[in-house]
Amino acid sequence: MQSSPKKPQNNSFLVGIVLLLCICFLIITDEFLPAKKAEPSPQDTITAEAVATFSPAPSATPVPTPVPTPTPKPLVQEAPPEDPYPELYGDNVTGEFAPPEEKTVYLTFDDGPSDVTESLLDALKQEEVRATFFVMGDVSKKKEILNRMLYDGHTIGVHTYTHDYRYVYWNQEAYLADFCRQYYSIWDATGYRPRIFRFPGGSVNSYNAHLYRDLISEMSRRGFVYYDWNVTSEDAAGVEHPEEQLQELLTQSEKKPRIIALLHDTKKNPYIAETVTQYIRTMKEAGYQFKALDSSVEPVRFPYFK
Ligand SMILES: [Zn+2]
């Protein structure tokens, strides 16, 4: 009977030890793991937001930037507040022309001057014919031949400086820059300011279909007159033999009262002087006169432009 009261004492002691250990455990746990239970501090909040905002960056996916995409500028542009080419003006802003003369041929030569220009000028002089040269490229070292053209009574027009279709027909700014470069090149070499021009490839072609209306509008506003053609030797279309070129010229000239004939003043046409001489003589026999273009001459233009 004496031992029975000892047992409860031992049990109570053990229970007390266990409770004490539990309390200590809770205190220790609470002391060393407060962060798990704490509310996020402001610093923690910012960090979380930052992570939420920028955490996609490490995925290496480029974030789109507001830089403009390299698409072409609008084709129809507003007139600049200041004209970037204040001297680039012709003399026919009205678009009116003299009454057309029938039985007239206007010979035009593109892409020169070249190695054959001199022989061509000799032939024209021999036949007492005045023609038109739509020249291209840097003519600063060809002053003599250009001045001879003018001295002999021919007309010089702008063709292009680079003759790079993709560049000049990229947009209106590119065309004007190229045109102006050639305009000044001729002006500097001769003191003569061209007033007429020819589009590379003609006024409408596969490179400028998106742009030609704007270009024609702008160049007409500036008083320049452009000329297409209704007869060609097809020398740019693979017809190389002089006899065949002559035949093309004569066949296409049949029954046309007014003719603007296109040939190319290039070294690919070493016999151009002979071809032109034969053409002139044949057409004169048929009653045609030959004249040089100027900005008062009514143009021949491709029919699909209104
Ligand atoms: Zn050309």
Coordinates of C-alpha atoms and ligand atoms in Angstrom, one line a residue:
M1 CA 0.0 0.0 0.0
Q2 CA 3.0 2.2 0.5
S3 CA 4.2 1.9 -3.0
S4 CA 0.9 2.9 -4.6
P5 CA 1.2 6.6 -3.8
K6 CA 4.7 6.6 -5.3
K7 CA 3.4 5.7 -8.7
P8 CA 1.2 8.8 -9.1
Q9 CA 4.1 10.9 -8.0
N10 CA 6.4 9.3 -10.6
N11 CA 3.7 9.7 -13.3
S12 CA 3.2 13.3 -12.4
F13 CA 6.9 13.9 -12.6
L14 CA 7.1 12.4 -16.0
V15 CA 4.1 14.3 -17.2
G16 CA 5.7 17.4 -15.9
I17 CA 8.9 16.7 -17.8
V18 CA 7.0 16.0 -21.0
L19 CA 5.0 19.3 -20.7
L20 CA 8.2 21.2 -20.0
L21 CA 9.9 19.7 -23.0
C22 CA 6.8 20.6 -25.2
I23 CA 6.9 24.2 -23.9
C24 CA 10.6 24.5 -24.6
F25 CA 10.1 23.0 -28.1
L26 CA 7.3 25.6 -28.9
I27 CA 9.5 28.4 -27.6
I28 CA 12.4 27.3 -29.6
T29 CA 10.3 26.8 -32.7
D30 CA 8.7 30.2 -32.4
E31 CA 12.1 31.9 -31.9
F32 CA 13.9 30.4 -34.8
L33 CA 11.2 30.2 -37.4
P34 CA 9.4 33.6 -37.2
A35 CA 9.8 34.4 -40.9
K36 CA 7.4 31.6 -42.0
K37 CA 4.7 33.1 -39.9
A38 CA 5.5 36.8 -40.4
E39 CA 3.6 39.1 -42.9
P40 CA 5.7 40.1 -45.8
S41 CA 7.6 43.3 -45.2
P42 CA 7.5 46.2 -47.7
Q43 CA 10.8 45.1 -48.9
D44 CA 9.5 41.6 -49.5
T45 CA 6.5 43.1 -51.4
I46 CA 8.7 45.1 -53.7
T47 CA 10.8 42.1 -54.4
A48 CA 7.8 40.1 -55.2
E49 CA 6.4 42.7 -57.5
A50 CA 9.8 43.0 -59.2
V51 CA 9.9 39.3 -59.7
A52 CA 6.4 39.3 -61.0
T53 CA 7.3 42.1 -63.5
F54 CA 10.6 41.1 -64.7
S55 CA 10.8 37.4 -64.1
P56 CA 9.9 36.6 -67.8
A57 CA 13.1 38.3 -68.9
P58 CA 15.4 35.4 -68.2
S59 CA 13.4 33.4 -70.7
A60 CA 15.4 35.3 -73.4
T61 CA 12.3 36.2 -75.3
P62 CA 13.0 39.6 -76.9
V63 CA 10.6 42.3 -75.6
P64 CA 9.2 44.3 -78.5
T65 CA 10.5 47.8 -78.6
P66 CA 8.7 50.9 -79.8
V67 CA 11.3 51.4 -82.6
P68 CA 9.4 52.0 -86.0
T69 CA 9.4 49.0 -88.3
P70 CA 11.3 49.5 -91.5
T71 CA 8.3 49.6 -93.8
P72 CA 8.3 52.0 -96.7
K73 CA 7.0 55.5 -96.0
P74 CA 3.5 56.2 -97.2
L75 CA 3.4 56.7 -100.9
V76 CA 1.3 59.8 -100.8
Q77 CA 3.1 62.2 -98.7
E78 CA 2.2 65.7 -97.6
A79 CA 4.2 68.5 -99.2
P80 CA 7.2 69.3 -97.0
P81 CA 7.0 72.6 -95.1
E82 CA 10.2 73.6 -96.8
D83 CA 11.2 72.5 -100.3
P84 CA 14.4 70.4 -100.0
Y85 CA 15.1 71.3 -103.6
P86 CA 14.3 74.9 -104.1
E87 CA 16.2 75.1 -107.4
L88 CA 14.7 72.0 -108.9
Y89 CA 12.1 73.6 -111.1
G90 CA 11.4 73.4 -114.8
D91 CA 9.5 75.9 -116.9
N92 CA 6.2 74.3 -117.8
V93 CA 4.0 74.4 -114.7
T94 CA 0.8 74.7 -116.7
G95 CA 1.1 71.4 -118.5
E96 CA 0.1 73.2 -121.7
F97 CA 1.9 72.5 -125.0
A98 CA 2.2 74.0 -128.5
P99 CA -0.1 72.6 -131.2
P100 CA 1.4 69.2 -132.2
E101 CA 3.3 69.2 -135.5
E102 CA 2.5 66.3 -137.8
K103 CA 5.0 64.4 -139.8
T104 CA 7.6 65.0 -137.2
V105 CA 10.1 62.7 -135.6
Y106 CA 11.8 63.4 -132.3
L107 CA 14.8 61.2 -132.0
T108 CA 15.8 60.5 -128.4
F109 CA 18.9 58.8 -127.0
D110 CA 19.0 57.4 -123.5
D111 CA 21.8 56.3 -121.2
G112 CA 24.6 58.4 -122.7
P113 CA 27.0 59.9 -123.1
S114 CA 29.1 57.0 -124.2
D115 CA 31.9 55.9 -126.4
V116 CA 29.6 56.2 -129.4
T117 CA 28.1 59.6 -128.7
E118 CA 30.7 61.4 -130.8
S119 CA 30.0 59.4 -133.9
L120 CA 26.3 59.9 -133.3
L121 CA 26.7 63.6 -133.1
D122 CA 28.7 63.6 -136.3
A123 CA 25.9 61.7 -138.1
L124 CA 23.3 64.0 -136.8
K125 CA 25.3 67.0 -137.9
Q126 CA 25.8 65.4 -141.3
E127 CA 22.1 65.0 -141.7
E128 CA 21.3 68.4 -140.2
V129 CA 19.1 66.8 -137.6
R130 CA 18.6 67.9 -134.0
A131 CA 17.7 65.4 -131.4
T132 CA 17.4 64.9 -127.7
F133 CA 19.7 63.2 -125.2
F134 CA 18.4 61.9 -121.9
V135 CA 21.8 61.5 -120.1
M136 CA 22.7 59.6 -117.0
G137 CA 25.5 59.4 -114.5
D138 CA 28.3 61.8 -113.5
V139 CA 29.0 64.0 -116.5
S140 CA 31.6 66.2 -114.8
K141 CA 34.3 64.6 -116.9
K142 CA 32.2 64.7 -120.1
K143 CA 31.7 68.4 -120.3
E144 CA 33.1 68.6 -123.8
I145 CA 30.6 66.2 -125.3
L146 CA 27.7 67.7 -123.4
N147 CA 28.5 71.2 -124.5
R148 CA 28.9 70.0 -128.1
M149 CA 25.3 68.6 -127.8
L150 CA 24.0 72.0 -126.8
Y151 CA 26.2 73.8 -129.4
D152 CA 24.9 71.6 -132.1
G153 CA 21.3 72.5 -131.1
H154 CA 20.3 69.3 -129.4
T155 CA 18.3 69.1 -126.1
I156 CA 19.7 67.6 -122.9
G157 CA 17.2 66.0 -120.5
V158 CA 17.5 64.2 -117.2
H159 CA 17.3 60.4 -117.4
T160 CA 18.7 59.3 -114.1
Y161 CA 21.9 59.4 -112.1
T162 CA 22.1 55.8 -110.8
H163 CA 19.7 54.1 -113.2
D164 CA 19.1 51.8 -110.4
Y165 CA 15.4 51.0 -110.7
R166 CA 15.1 49.6 -107.2
Y167 CA 16.6 52.7 -105.7
V168 CA 15.0 55.4 -107.7
Y169 CA 11.6 53.8 -107.4
W170 CA 11.8 53.0 -103.7
N171 CA 9.9 56.2 -102.8
Q172 CA 9.5 59.8 -103.9
E173 CA 12.4 61.0 -101.8
A174 CA 14.8 58.6 -103.4
Y175 CA 13.6 59.5 -106.9
L176 CA 13.9 63.2 -106.2
A177 CA 17.4 62.8 -104.7
D178 CA 18.6 60.8 -107.8
F179 CA 16.9 63.2 -110.2
C180 CA 18.4 66.3 -108.4
R181 CA 21.9 64.7 -108.5
Q182 CA 21.7 64.3 -112.3
Y183 CA 20.1 67.7 -112.7
Y184 CA 23.0 69.4 -110.9
S185 CA 25.6 67.3 -112.7
I186 CA 24.3 68.6 -116.1
W187 CA 23.9 72.1 -114.8
D188 CA 27.5 72.1 -113.4
A189 CA 29.0 70.7 -116.6
T190 CA 27.2 73.0 -119.0
G191 CA 25.4 75.9 -117.3
Y192 CA 22.2 74.5 -118.8
R193 CA 19.3 73.6 -116.6
P194 CA 17.3 70.7 -118.1
R195 CA 13.6 71.1 -118.3
I196 CA 12.5 67.7 -119.6
F197 CA 13.2 64.2 -118.5
R198 CA 12.6 60.5 -119.1
F199 CA 11.8 58.0 -116.5
P200 CA 14.1 54.9 -116.5
G201 CA 12.0 52.2 -118.0
G202 CA 9.3 54.7 -119.1
S203 CA 6.8 56.5 -117.0
V204 CA 5.0 53.3 -115.9
N205 CA 6.9 50.0 -115.4
S206 CA 7.0 47.0 -113.1
Y207 CA 9.2 48.9 -110.6
N208 CA 7.2 52.0 -110.1
A209 CA 3.6 50.9 -110.5
H210 CA 3.1 51.8 -106.8
L211 CA 4.7 55.2 -107.2
Y212 CA 4.4 56.6 -110.7
R213 CA 1.3 58.7 -110.1
D214 CA 3.0 60.5 -107.2
L215 CA 6.2 61.0 -109.1
I216 CA 4.4 62.4 -112.2
S217 CA 2.3 64.7 -109.9
E218 CA 5.4 66.0 -108.1
M219 CA 7.5 66.5 -111.3
S220 CA 4.6 68.2 -113.1
R221 CA 4.2 70.5 -110.1
R222 CA 7.8 71.4 -110.5
G223 CA 7.3 72.3 -114.1
F224 CA 9.2 69.4 -115.7
V225 CA 7.8 67.5 -118.7
Y226 CA 8.4 63.8 -119.2
Y227 CA 8.4 61.9 -122.5
D228 CA 7.8 58.3 -123.2
W229 CA 8.0 56.9 -126.8
N230 CA 5.9 55.3 -129.5
V231 CA 8.8 53.9 -131.6
T232 CA 11.9 52.1 -130.5
S233 CA 14.7 50.2 -132.2
E234 CA 14.3 47.5 -129.6
D235 CA 18.0 47.8 -128.9
A236 CA 17.3 47.3 -125.2
A237 CA 15.1 44.3 -125.9
G238 CA 17.8 42.1 -127.5
V239 CA 17.7 43.4 -131.1
E240 CA 21.4 44.1 -131.7
H241 CA 21.9 43.9 -135.5
P242 CA 21.8 47.3 -137.1
E243 CA 19.7 46.1 -140.0
E244 CA 17.1 44.7 -137.6
Q245 CA 17.1 47.8 -135.5
L246 CA 16.5 49.9 -138.6
Q247 CA 13.7 47.6 -139.6
E248 CA 12.1 47.9 -136.2
L249 CA 12.3 51.7 -136.4
L250 CA 10.7 51.8 -139.8
T251 CA 8.0 49.3 -139.2
Q252 CA 6.9 50.9 -135.9
S253 CA 7.0 54.4 -137.6
E254 CA 4.4 53.4 -140.2
K255 CA 1.3 55.5 -140.2
K256 CA 2.3 57.5 -137.2
P257 CA 2.0 61.2 -137.7
R258 CA 4.2 62.1 -134.7
I259 CA 7.0 60.0 -133.5
I260 CA 9.1 60.0 -130.4
A261 CA 11.8 57.3 -131.2
L262 CA 13.9 55.7 -128.5
L263 CA 17.4 54.4 -129.0
H264 CA 20.2 53.9 -126.6
D265 CA 23.4 55.9 -126.7
T266 CA 25.6 53.1 -125.4
K267 CA 28.7 51.2 -126.5
K268 CA 26.4 48.2 -127.1
N269 CA 25.3 50.0 -130.2
P270 CA 28.6 50.6 -132.0
Y271 CA 26.7 51.1 -135.3
I272 CA 24.1 53.5 -134.0
A273 CA 25.3 56.3 -136.2
E274 CA 24.8 54.2 -139.4
T275 CA 21.4 53.0 -138.2
V276 CA 20.2 56.5 -137.4
T277 CA 21.5 57.9 -140.7
Q278 CA 19.5 55.3 -142.6
Y279 CA 16.4 56.0 -140.6
I280 CA 16.7 59.8 -141.0
R281 CA 17.1 59.5 -144.8
T282 CA 14.2 57.1 -145.2
M283 CA 11.8 59.1 -143.0
K284 CA 12.8 62.4 -144.7
E285 CA 12.0 60.8 -148.1
A286 CA 8.6 60.0 -146.6
G287 CA 8.1 63.6 -145.8
Y288 CA 9.0 63.7 -142.1
Q289 CA 10.9 66.5 -140.4
F290 CA 13.2 66.0 -137.4
K291 CA 13.2 68.1 -134.3
A292 CA 14.6 68.2 -130.8
L293 CA 12.2 68.1 -127.9
D294 CA 11.6 71.0 -125.6
S295 CA 9.1 71.5 -122.8
S296 CA 6.6 73.0 -125.1
V297 CA 6.3 69.9 -127.3
E298 CA 3.3 67.8 -126.5
P299 CA 4.6 64.5 -125.1
V300 CA 3.9 60.9 -126.1
R301 CA 3.0 59.1 -123.0
F302 CA 2.0 55.6 -122.2
P303 CA -1.8 55.4 -122.5
Y304 CA -2.5 53.8 -119.1
F305 CA -1.9 57.0 -117.2
K306 CA -4.7 59.5 -116.7
Ligands
ZN1 ZN 17.8 54.1 -119.5

